[in-house]
mmCIF file with all atom_site columns, C-alpha atoms in Angstrom:
data_model
loop_
_atom_site.group_PDB
_atom_site.id
_atom_site.type_symbol
_atom_site.label_atom_id
_atom_site.label_alt_id
_atom_site.label_comp_id
_atom_site.label_asym_id
_atom_site.label_entity_id
_atom_site.label_seq_id
_atom_site.pdbx_PDB_ins_code
_atom_site.Cartn_x
_atom_site.Cartn_y
_atom_site.Cartn_z
_atom_site.occupancy
_atom_site.B_iso_or_equiv
_atom_site.pdbx_formal_charge
_atom_site.auth_seq_id
_atom_site.auth_comp_id
_atom_site.auth_asym_id
_atom_site.auth_atom_id
_atom_site.pdbx_PDB_model_num
ATOM 1  C CA . LYS A 1 1  ? -0.156  -0.002 -0.483  1.00 75.00 ? 1  LYS A CA 1
ATOM 2  C CA . PHE A 1 2  ? 1.063   4.127  -0.532  1.00 72.00 ? 2  PHE A CA 1
ATOM 3  C CA . ASP A 1 3  ? -0.104  7.361  -0.747  1.00 75.00 ? 3  ASP A CA 1
ATOM 4  C CA . LEU A 1 4  ? -0.326  8.578  -4.712  1.00 72.00 ? 4  LEU A CA 1
ATOM 5  C CA . PRO A 1 5  ? 0.440   12.377 -4.247  1.00 72.00 ? 5  PRO A CA 1
ATOM 6  C CA . ALA A 1 6  ? -1.658  13.459 -7.023  1.00 69.00 ? 6  ALA A CA 1
ATOM 7  C CA . MET A 1 7  ? -4.578  11.927 -9.432  1.00 63.00 ? 7  MET A CA 1
ATOM 8  C CA . PRO A 1 8  ? -2.299  9.551  -11.656 1.00 70.00 ? 8  PRO A CA 1
ATOM 9  C CA . VAL A 1 9  ? -5.239  10.908 -14.697 1.00 73.00 ? 9  VAL A CA 1
ATOM 10 C CA . LYS A 1 10 ? -6.316  14.375 -15.747 1.00 72.00 ? 10 LYS A CA 1
ATOM 11 C CA . LEU A 1 11 ? -9.472  15.170 -15.752 1.00 73.00 ? 11 LEU A CA 1
ATOM 12 C CA . SER A 1 12 ? -10.514 18.375 -17.139 1.00 76.00 ? 12 SER A CA 1
ATOM 13 C CA . ASP A 1 13 ? -12.554 19.850 -15.104 1.00 79.00 ? 13 ASP A CA 1
ATOM 14 C CA . TRP A 1 14 ? -10.275 18.500 -11.924 1.00 72.00 ? 14 TRP A CA 1
ATOM 15 C CA . PRO A 1 15 ? -7.761  21.177 -10.315 1.00 74.00 ? 15 PRO A CA 1
ATOM 16 C CA . ASP A 1 16 ? -4.357  21.277 -10.754 1.00 73.00 ? 16 ASP A CA 1
ATOM 17 C CA . ARG A 1 17 ? -1.810  20.457 -7.471  1.00 70.00 ? 17 ARG A CA 1
ATOM 18 C CA . THR A 1 18 ? 0.610   23.383 -7.812  1.00 69.00 ? 18 THR A CA 1
ATOM 19 C CA . ASP A 1 19 ? 1.839   22.509 -3.649  1.00 73.00 ? 19 ASP A CA 1
ATOM 20 C CA . LEU A 1 20 ? 3.428   19.658 -4.148  1.00 71.00 ? 20 LEU A CA 1
ATOM 21 C CA . LYS A 1 21 ? 7.668   20.263 -4.634  1.00 77.00 ? 21 LYS A CA 1
ATOM 22 C CA . ALA A 1 22 ? 10.011  17.122 -5.604  1.00 78.00 ? 22 ALA A CA 1
ATOM 23 C CA . SER A 1 23 ? 13.395  17.507 -3.749  1.00 82.00 ? 23 SER A CA 1
ATOM 24 C CA . LEU A 1 24 ? 16.553  18.793 -4.603  1.00 83.00 ? 24 LEU A CA 1
ATOM 25 C CA . VAL A 1 25 ? 19.187  16.508 -5.712  1.00 85.00 ? 25 VAL A CA 1
ATOM 26 C CA . GLY A 1 26 ? 21.336  14.571 -3.261  1.00 88.00 ? 26 GLY A CA 1
ATOM 27 C CA . GLN A 1 27 ? 18.975  17.111 -1.061  1.00 88.00 ? 27 GLN A CA 1
ATOM 28 C CA . ASP A 1 28 ? 17.774  13.189 0.943   1.00 92.00 ? 28 ASP A CA 1
ATOM 29 C CA . ASN A 1 29 ? 20.862  11.580 0.655   1.00 93.00 ? 29 ASN A CA 1
ATOM 30 C CA . GLU A 1 30 ? 22.876  11.497 4.336   1.00 94.00 ? 30 GLU A CA 1
ATOM 31 C CA . ALA A 1 31 ? 19.130  10.405 5.571   1.00 95.00 ? 31 ALA A CA 1
ATOM 32 C CA . ILE A 1 32 ? 18.418  7.905  3.512   1.00 95.00 ? 32 ILE A CA 1
ATOM 33 C CA . LEU A 1 33 ? 22.368  6.406  3.534   1.00 96.00 ? 33 LEU A CA 1
ATOM 34 C CA . HIS A 1 34 ? 21.577  6.759  7.120   1.00 96.00 ? 34 HIS A CA 1
ATOM 35 C CA . GLU A 1 35 ? 18.744  5.408  8.528   1.00 96.00 ? 35 GLU A CA 1
ATOM 36 C CA . MET A 1 36 ? 18.394  2.407  5.571   1.00 95.00 ? 36 MET A CA 1
ATOM 37 C CA . LEU A 1 37 ? 21.393  1.362  4.973   1.00 96.00 ? 37 LEU A CA 1
ATOM 38 C CA . GLY A 1 38 ? 23.299  2.290  8.295   1.00 97.00 ? 38 GLY A CA 1
ATOM 39 C CA . LEU A 1 39 ? 25.677  3.639  6.417   1.00 97.00 ? 39 LEU A CA 1
ATOM 40 C CA . SER A 1 40 ? 28.503  6.227  8.318   1.00 97.00 ? 40 SER A CA 1
ATOM 41 C CA . ASP A 1 41 ? 29.169  10.944 8.321   1.00 95.00 ? 41 ASP A CA 1
ATOM 42 C CA . ALA A 1 42 ? 32.341  8.812  7.049   1.00 97.00 ? 42 ALA A CA 1
ATOM 43 C CA . GLN A 1 43 ? 31.456  6.525  4.308   1.00 97.00 ? 43 GLN A CA 1
ATOM 44 C CA . ILE A 1 44 ? 28.520  8.451  2.773   1.00 95.00 ? 44 ILE A CA 1
ATOM 45 C CA . ALA A 1 45 ? 31.569  11.741 2.648   1.00 94.00 ? 45 ALA A CA 1
ATOM 46 C CA . GLU A 1 46 ? 33.899  9.747  1.069   1.00 96.00 ? 46 GLU A CA 1
ATOM 47 C CA . LEU A 1 47 ? 31.083  8.801  -1.834  1.00 95.00 ? 47 LEU A CA 1
ATOM 48 C CA . TYR A 1 48 ? 30.831  12.441 -2.124  1.00 92.00 ? 48 TYR A CA 1
ATOM 49 C CA . THR A 1 49 ? 35.139  12.014 -2.785  1.00 93.00 ? 49 THR A CA 1
ATOM 50 C CA . ALA A 1 50 ? 34.560  9.353  -4.829  1.00 94.00 ? 50 ALA A CA 1
ATOM 51 C CA . GLN A 1 51 ? 31.954  12.017 -6.475  1.00 90.00 ? 51 GLN A CA 1
ATOM 52 C CA . VAL A 1 52 ? 29.812  8.636  -6.917  1.00 93.00 ? 52 VAL A CA 1
ATOM 53 C CA . LEU A 1 53 ? 26.880  11.062 -4.419  1.00 92.00 ? 53 LEU A CA 1
ATOM 54 C CA . ILE A 1 54 ? 25.752  14.722 -5.686  1.00 88.00 ? 54 ILE A CA 1
ATOM 55 C CA . LYS A 1 55 ? 23.800  17.642 -4.402  1.00 84.00 ? 55 LYS A CA 1
ATOM 56 C CA . ALA A 1 56 ? 22.040  20.474 -6.438  1.00 74.00 ? 56 ALA A CA 1
ATOM 57 C CA . PRO A 1 57 ? 23.682  23.225 -5.720  1.00 72.00 ? 57 PRO A CA 1
ATOM 58 C CA . PRO A 1 58 ? 22.820  26.491 -3.719  1.00 69.00 ? 58 PRO A CA 1
ATOM 59 C CA . GLY A 1 59 ? 20.701  28.018 -3.936  1.00 73.00 ? 59 GLY A CA 1
ATOM 60 C CA . ALA A 1 60 ? 18.741  25.890 -6.638  1.00 72.00 ? 60 ALA A CA 1
ATOM 61 C CA . GLU A 1 61 ? 15.580  25.219 -6.624  1.00 70.00 ? 61 GLU A CA 1
ATOM 62 C CA . PRO A 1 62 ? 12.828  22.606 -6.003  1.00 61.00 ? 62 PRO A CA 1
ATOM 63 C CA . ALA A 1 63 ? 11.020  21.186 -9.811  1.00 56.00 ? 63 ALA A CA 1
ATOM 64 C CA . ALA A 1 64 ? 7.322   21.789 -9.155  1.00 53.00 ? 64 ALA A CA 1
ATOM 65 C CA . ALA A 1 65 ? 5.147   19.202 -10.104 1.00 49.00 ? 65 ALA A CA 1
ATOM 66 C CA . ALA A 1 66 ? 4.073   17.630 -13.638 1.00 48.00 ? 66 ALA A CA 1
ATOM 67 C CA . SER A 1 67 ? 0.408   19.525 -14.005 1.00 45.00 ? 67 SER A CA 1
#
């Protein structure tokens, strides 16, 4: 079971959802790697150093939900 953030189809009289925002690239990396994989800060830092992980540049805006 999972929640759908929006209708999977677009009906002509259904209002658009403009309140949904996507995370920035890499915004959730640390939380996911800590919580789900149990990686340490040092292990995550190594992944950034090896350019396995990336983050969005400072000041980047989250993408709006597709309508």
